[in-house]
Amino acid sequence: MSTKTDTPRDPGPGTPGTDDAGSDLGAAGSQLSTAPREDVTLPSLGPVGWARWFWRQLTSMRVALLLLFLLSIGAIPGSLIPQTSIDPVKVDQFKADHPTLGDVYDTLGMFHVYSSVWFSAIYLLLFISLIGCIIPRSWQFVGQLRGRPPAAPRRLTRLPAYTTWRTDAAPDDVLAAAERMLKKRRFRAHRAGTAVAAEKGYLREVGNLVFHLALIVMLVAFAVGSLWKSEGGKLITEGDGFANSLTQYDDFKSGAFFDTDTMEPFGFSLDKFDATYERSGPQKGTPRIFRAHIRYFSGADGQEHKTTIEVNTPLDIAGSKVYLLSHGYAPDVTVKDGRGKTVYNGAVPFLPQDPKNFTSTGVVKVPGARTKDDKPNQLGFQGFFVPTFGGKGSGSMFSTFPALDNPRLVLTAYHGDLGVASGLPQNVYQLDKKNLKQYQVDGRAVAQMMKPGETMKLPGGDGSITFNGVKTWASFKISHQPGNGLALTGAVAALLGLAGSLFIQRRRVWVRAERTEENGDGVTVVEMAGLGRSESARLPEELGDLAAALEPDAPLAPHPDPATPSEDPAEPTDSDGPADPSEGARA
C-alpha cells in the first residue's frame, strides 16, 4: 500500500497593484511587490575565487557539451573549404578566384582549420573540461563502491515501489533469507537493524565514466594522428616501383613530430593494371574494375609477395596503408637525336583532362639531345593522347571511350633550352617554352598524329621520335596514421559506455521484517520497497520478482479476523514522528 501526501503551495509574497498610487512611474516600476526590499551585498571573489568559479564552469557538463558542439561546428569549414595541408593548389586557385573572401578566410585560418589557434583552443578546453569532470566523479564513484547502501527510510510506503505481507517466520530468518536472495541476484546487500539494504546497477556510472574516458581517448588519438602522421603520393607506371624514402615521393607532408629517419623500409612495384568499362547501354563507359597487380616487400631484406589493390581495398604494410587513387595512360616513346643516338626511351605519363574518356595531355623532355654536328640541342614535345580515336570523320580529337581501342598520339616539336639547368623547380607535366623554338616547315608547325609503331622525323636531320605503344600508370597514396587504432578503440568504448549509461538502471531495495502482536499470537510484518534513479516500469516488476523469490522463506500467514482490530499493515512499527522522504532516497 502506498500513500501520497500533497502539500498546498504557499501564496506568493504579494500581488501587483499594491504600490503607492501617488508615486511616480519610476518608483512604481521599480518594485511590483509589497515585500520589504532586501539589499544583498555579495563579497568580492578575488583572484582565487574567480579562478575557482572559472574552473567549476569549465568542468561542468553543460560547458563540456557546448565545447563538443563548437568542435563539431568548427570542423565543418575544414570539409568545405580547401585546406593547405591537403591540396595547396586548390587553395591558391580559390584565392585567385575569390580575392576578397580569400583574404578573410586566410585571416581567420580557414585554409588550415585543424591547426588554427581557435580550433586548437576549443580542442584543449574540451580536453581539460573532460579531465576535470572525470577525476572528481571517479573519486566519488570509488567512495560509493567502498561504502554500503544506506539504511532503510522510516516509511517505506512513500517509495515508488512497495509491497508488504505477514508471515509466521521469525524476523531474523526472513532477513537472512532476504540477504542471501539479494546477493544471489548480484545486489550489494547488508543488514542494518531490522532491515536489509541492497543496491544494484553500478555499471550505469561505470558506463558514464567509460564514455567520458573514451572521449579523451579519441581526442588523444586525434592529436597523435595529427602530430605523428605522414602522407604522400606516388605515380607509378607499369614495370616501375617505389621505395618508402622521402626522395621517392612525388609529394609528401607530415605532422610536426614526424621523424623521417624512422620511416619503415618497404616498397612495391606495379606489374599490371586492369581496367574494364561498360561497353553498351546507358552506362557506357562506366568503370567496372580498377585493379592494380603489385609485388611488395617489407623490411630491408623482406621477401616479395604478390597481391592486388583496388579503390576501396588498400594494402596494409609496415604500419602504413597504400591506397589506389587513380590511373591513366603513359605513351611509350623512343627519341633519337641528330647523331642517330637514342637519347630517351621510356613511358611518359599523360594526365587525363577528361576523367570519363581519358583525353590526356603531357610533355616529353629530352635535355641530352644534340645535333648531327654534335652541338647541344635540347628537344621538347607537347603531346595530346586519346585512347580511342573517333576517326577523321568525327571532327574532334577527343577520346570517345576510356579503353585502349584506337590510341592516337599527337606531338608538336620544340628545340632550344628547356631550362632544366637553371636550378629552378619545373613541372614535369608542362613545357616551359620561354627559350624554346617550334620546329616549322614552310611556315607551318611540325606536328603529327601517330599510331603505335609510327615515327615523326624532325626537320634538318635533328632526330626523330617513335610512338612504341601505351602503358598504364596508377597513382597511390601512402598514409601512416598512428592514431587510427586508438581512435577506433575510443569510439567502440564510447558506444559501450553510452549504452551502459542509458540502459542500465541504478536502484536500491530495502527489506524490513519486524515482529508484532496480533490476537495474542506473534506475526512478522515484511515490508519490501524499491527506489530507482529515474522513473521506470521495470522497478515494480523487479520488486515483485524479488518478493516472489522471498516468499518460500517467508510464507503468507492467515489473514486476521476482520472483526478483530489490528494495526494498519501499511504503517511500519517505527512510524512515530514525521517521515523524511529524502532519507535513503539518493540512488
Coordinates of C-alpha atoms in Angstrom, one line a residue, residues 208-466:
N208 CA 29.1 7.1 -17.8
L209 CA 32.8 7.3 -16.8
V210 CA 33.8 5.0 -19.7
F211 CA 32.0 7.2 -22.1
H212 CA 33.9 10.3 -20.9
L213 CA 37.2 8.5 -20.8
A214 CA 36.6 7.3 -24.4
L215 CA 36.1 10.9 -25.5
I216 CA 39.5 11.7 -24.0
V217 CA 41.0 8.7 -25.8
M218 CA 39.6 9.9 -29.1
L219 CA 40.9 13.4 -28.5
V220 CA 44.3 11.9 -27.8
A221 CA 44.1 9.8 -30.9
F222 CA 43.3 12.9 -33.0
A223 CA 46.3 14.6 -31.6
V224 CA 48.6 11.7 -32.1
G225 CA 47.3 11.3 -35.7
S226 CA 47.9 14.9 -36.4
L227 CA 51.4 15.2 -34.9
W228 CA 52.9 11.9 -36.0
K229 CA 51.2 11.3 -39.3
S230 CA 52.8 11.2 -42.7
E231 CA 51.2 11.1 -46.1
G232 CA 52.5 11.2 -49.6
G233 CA 51.6 10.4 -53.2
K234 CA 53.4 8.4 -56.0
L235 CA 52.6 7.9 -59.6
I236 CA 53.9 4.6 -60.9
T237 CA 54.0 3.3 -64.5
E238 CA 53.6 -0.4 -65.2
G239 CA 57.0 -2.0 -64.6
D240 CA 58.3 0.7 -62.2
G241 CA 58.4 0.6 -58.4
F242 CA 58.5 2.6 -55.2
A243 CA 60.5 2.5 -52.0
N244 CA 59.5 4.2 -48.8
S245 CA 62.1 7.0 -48.9
L246 CA 61.5 10.7 -48.8
T247 CA 63.1 11.2 -52.2
Q248 CA 60.7 8.7 -53.8
Y249 CA 57.5 10.6 -53.2
D250 CA 56.0 13.0 -55.7
D251 CA 54.5 15.0 -52.9
F252 CA 54.9 14.5 -49.1
K253 CA 53.6 16.1 -46.0
S254 CA 53.8 15.0 -42.3
G255 CA 53.0 16.1 -38.8
A256 CA 55.1 18.3 -36.6
F257 CA 56.7 15.4 -34.6
F258 CA 57.2 13.0 -37.5
D259 CA 60.8 11.9 -38.0
T260 CA 61.8 11.0 -41.5
D261 CA 64.6 8.9 -40.1
T262 CA 62.1 6.5 -38.6
M263 CA 60.4 5.6 -41.9
E264 CA 59.8 1.9 -42.2
P265 CA 61.6 0.2 -45.0
F266 CA 59.1 -1.2 -47.5
G267 CA 58.3 -0.9 -51.2
F268 CA 56.2 -2.2 -54.1
S269 CA 56.2 -2.3 -57.9
L270 CA 53.3 -2.2 -60.3
D271 CA 53.2 -5.2 -62.6
K272 CA 49.9 -4.7 -64.3
F273 CA 46.8 -2.6 -64.1
D274 CA 43.4 -3.9 -65.1
A275 CA 40.6 -1.6 -66.1
T276 CA 37.3 -2.6 -67.6
Y277 CA 34.3 -0.5 -68.7
E278 CA 30.7 -0.9 -69.6
R279 CA 30.6 -1.3 -73.4
S280 CA 27.0 -0.6 -74.2
G281 CA 23.7 0.8 -72.8
P282 CA 23.0 4.0 -70.9
Q283 CA 26.0 3.4 -68.6
K284 CA 28.5 3.0 -71.5
G285 CA 32.0 4.0 -70.3
T286 CA 31.2 3.4 -66.6
P287 CA 34.2 1.7 -64.9
R288 CA 33.6 -1.8 -63.7
I289 CA 37.1 -3.0 -62.5
F290 CA 40.1 -0.9 -61.3
R291 CA 42.7 -3.3 -60.0
A292 CA 46.5 -2.9 -59.6
H293 CA 48.6 -6.1 -59.5
I294 CA 51.7 -5.4 -57.4
R295 CA 54.6 -7.1 -55.8
Y296 CA 55.6 -5.7 -52.4
F297 CA 58.2 -6.3 -49.6
S298 CA 58.5 -5.2 -46.0
G299 CA 61.9 -4.8 -44.3
A300 CA 65.3 -4.3 -45.7
D301 CA 65.6 -8.0 -46.6
G302 CA 61.9 -8.8 -46.9
Q303 CA 60.6 -11.4 -49.3
E304 CA 58.4 -10.2 -52.1
H305 CA 54.7 -11.0 -52.1
K306 CA 52.1 -10.6 -54.9
T307 CA 48.7 -9.0 -54.2
T308 CA 46.2 -6.6 -55.7
I309 CA 45.0 -3.2 -54.6
E310 CA 41.6 -1.8 -55.5
V311 CA 40.0 1.5 -54.9
N312 CA 38.3 0.6 -51.6
T313 CA 40.7 -2.1 -50.7
P314 CA 44.1 -0.6 -49.5
L315 CA 47.2 -2.6 -48.8
D316 CA 48.3 -2.6 -45.1
I317 CA 52.1 -2.8 -44.9
A318 CA 54.6 -1.9 -42.1
G319 CA 52.0 0.2 -40.3
S320 CA 51.1 2.2 -43.4
K321 CA 48.2 1.9 -45.8
V322 CA 48.6 2.1 -49.6
Y323 CA 45.5 3.4 -51.4
L324 CA 44.8 3.3 -55.1
L325 CA 43.6 6.7 -56.2
S326 CA 43.5 7.0 -60.0
H327 CA 45.0 5.8 -63.2
G328 CA 45.8 7.0 -66.7
Y329 CA 48.0 6.3 -69.8
A330 CA 51.7 6.7 -70.5
P331 CA 52.7 6.6 -74.2
D332 CA 56.0 4.7 -74.7
V333 CA 58.3 6.7 -77.0
T334 CA 61.9 6.4 -78.3
V335 CA 63.7 9.7 -79.1
K336 CA 66.9 9.8 -81.3
D337 CA 68.9 13.0 -81.8
G338 CA 70.7 14.2 -84.9
R339 CA 73.6 11.8 -84.4
G340 CA 71.1 8.9 -84.6
K341 CA 71.8 8.0 -80.9
T342 CA 68.9 7.0 -78.7
V343 CA 68.7 9.8 -76.0
Y344 CA 65.4 8.8 -74.5
N345 CA 63.4 5.5 -74.3
G346 CA 60.5 5.0 -71.9
A347 CA 56.9 5.7 -71.0
V348 CA 55.8 9.2 -70.2
P349 CA 52.7 9.7 -68.0
F350 CA 50.0 11.9 -69.5
L351 CA 47.4 13.5 -67.2
P352 CA 43.7 13.0 -68.1
Q353 CA 41.8 16.2 -68.9
D354 CA 38.6 14.3 -69.5
P355 CA 38.0 11.9 -66.5
K356 CA 35.4 10.0 -68.4
N357 CA 37.1 9.1 -71.6
F358 CA 40.7 9.9 -70.6
T359 CA 41.7 12.5 -73.2
S360 CA 45.1 13.3 -71.8
T361 CA 48.0 15.8 -72.2
G362 CA 51.6 15.6 -71.4
V363 CA 55.2 16.5 -72.5
V364 CA 58.4 14.7 -73.4
K365 CA 61.6 16.5 -72.3
V366 CA 65.0 15.4 -73.8
P367 CA 67.7 17.5 -72.3
G368 CA 70.6 15.3 -73.6
A369 CA 69.9 15.6 -77.3
R370 CA 72.5 17.0 -79.8
T371 CA 72.5 18.0 -83.4
K372 CA 74.3 16.0 -86.2
D373 CA 77.2 18.4 -85.7
D374 CA 77.3 17.4 -82.0
K375 CA 76.0 20.7 -80.7
P376 CA 73.6 20.8 -77.8
N377 CA 70.0 20.8 -79.0
Q378 CA 67.5 20.1 -76.2
L379 CA 64.2 18.7 -77.5
G380 CA 60.7 19.1 -76.2
F381 CA 57.4 17.7 -77.4
Q382 CA 54.0 18.9 -76.4
G383 CA 51.7 15.9 -76.5
F384 CA 48.0 15.1 -76.8
F385 CA 46.8 11.5 -76.3
V386 CA 43.4 9.8 -76.8
P387 CA 42.9 6.1 -76.0
T388 CA 40.0 5.7 -78.5
F389 CA 40.1 8.0 -81.6
G390 CA 36.8 8.5 -83.2
G391 CA 38.3 8.8 -86.7
K392 CA 38.9 11.6 -89.2
G393 CA 35.3 12.0 -89.8
S394 CA 34.4 12.6 -86.2
G395 CA 35.5 16.2 -86.4
S396 CA 37.2 16.0 -82.9
M397 CA 40.4 14.8 -81.4
F398 CA 38.8 14.0 -78.1
S399 CA 38.5 10.4 -77.0
T400 CA 35.2 8.5 -77.4
F401 CA 35.9 5.7 -75.0
P402 CA 38.2 5.2 -72.0
A403 CA 39.7 1.9 -73.0
L404 CA 42.7 1.5 -75.5
D405 CA 40.6 0.7 -78.5
N406 CA 42.2 3.0 -81.1
P407 CA 45.0 5.0 -79.4
R408 CA 46.5 8.1 -81.1
L409 CA 49.3 10.4 -80.0
V410 CA 49.7 13.9 -81.4
L411 CA 53.1 15.6 -80.8
T412 CA 54.3 19.1 -81.5
A413 CA 58.1 19.5 -81.6
Y414 CA 60.3 22.2 -80.0
H415 CA 64.1 22.7 -79.6
G416 CA 66.4 25.0 -77.7
D417 CA 66.8 25.4 -73.9
L418 CA 64.4 23.5 -71.7
G419 CA 65.6 25.4 -68.6
V420 CA 66.3 22.3 -66.6
A421 CA 69.8 23.6 -65.8
S422 CA 68.5 26.9 -64.3
G423 CA 68.2 25.4 -60.8
L424 CA 64.5 26.4 -60.6
P425 CA 61.9 23.6 -60.0
Q426 CA 59.8 22.7 -63.0
N427 CA 56.5 20.9 -63.5
V428 CA 57.2 17.6 -65.3
Y429 CA 53.8 17.8 -67.0
Q430 CA 54.3 21.2 -68.5
L431 CA 56.8 22.6 -71.1
D432 CA 58.5 25.9 -70.4
K433 CA 58.5 27.5 -73.9
K434 CA 60.3 30.7 -72.9
N435 CA 63.6 29.7 -74.5
L436 CA 62.3 27.1 -77.0
K437 CA 61.6 27.4 -80.7
Q438 CA 58.9 25.5 -82.5
Y439 CA 60.0 23.4 -85.5
Q440 CA 58.4 24.7 -88.6
V441 CA 58.4 23.7 -92.3
D442 CA 57.2 26.3 -94.9
G443 CA 55.8 28.4 -92.0
R444 CA 53.8 25.6 -90.6
A445 CA 54.4 24.0 -87.2
V446 CA 55.8 20.5 -87.2
A447 CA 53.1 18.2 -85.6
Q448 CA 52.0 14.8 -86.4
M449 CA 49.3 12.3 -85.3
M450 CA 50.8 8.8 -84.8
K451 CA 49.6 5.3 -84.3
P452 CA 51.6 2.9 -82.3
G453 CA 54.7 2.0 -84.3
E454 CA 54.8 5.2 -86.3
T455 CA 57.7 7.7 -86.3
M456 CA 57.9 11.5 -86.7
K457 CA 61.0 12.9 -88.3
L458 CA 62.4 16.3 -87.2
P459 CA 63.5 18.9 -89.8
G460 CA 67.1 19.4 -90.6
G461 CA 68.1 15.9 -89.5
D462 CA 67.7 16.8 -85.8
G463 CA 66.4 13.4 -85.0
S464 CA 63.1 11.5 -84.6
I465 CA 60.5 10.3 -82.1
T466 CA 58.8 6.9 -82.4

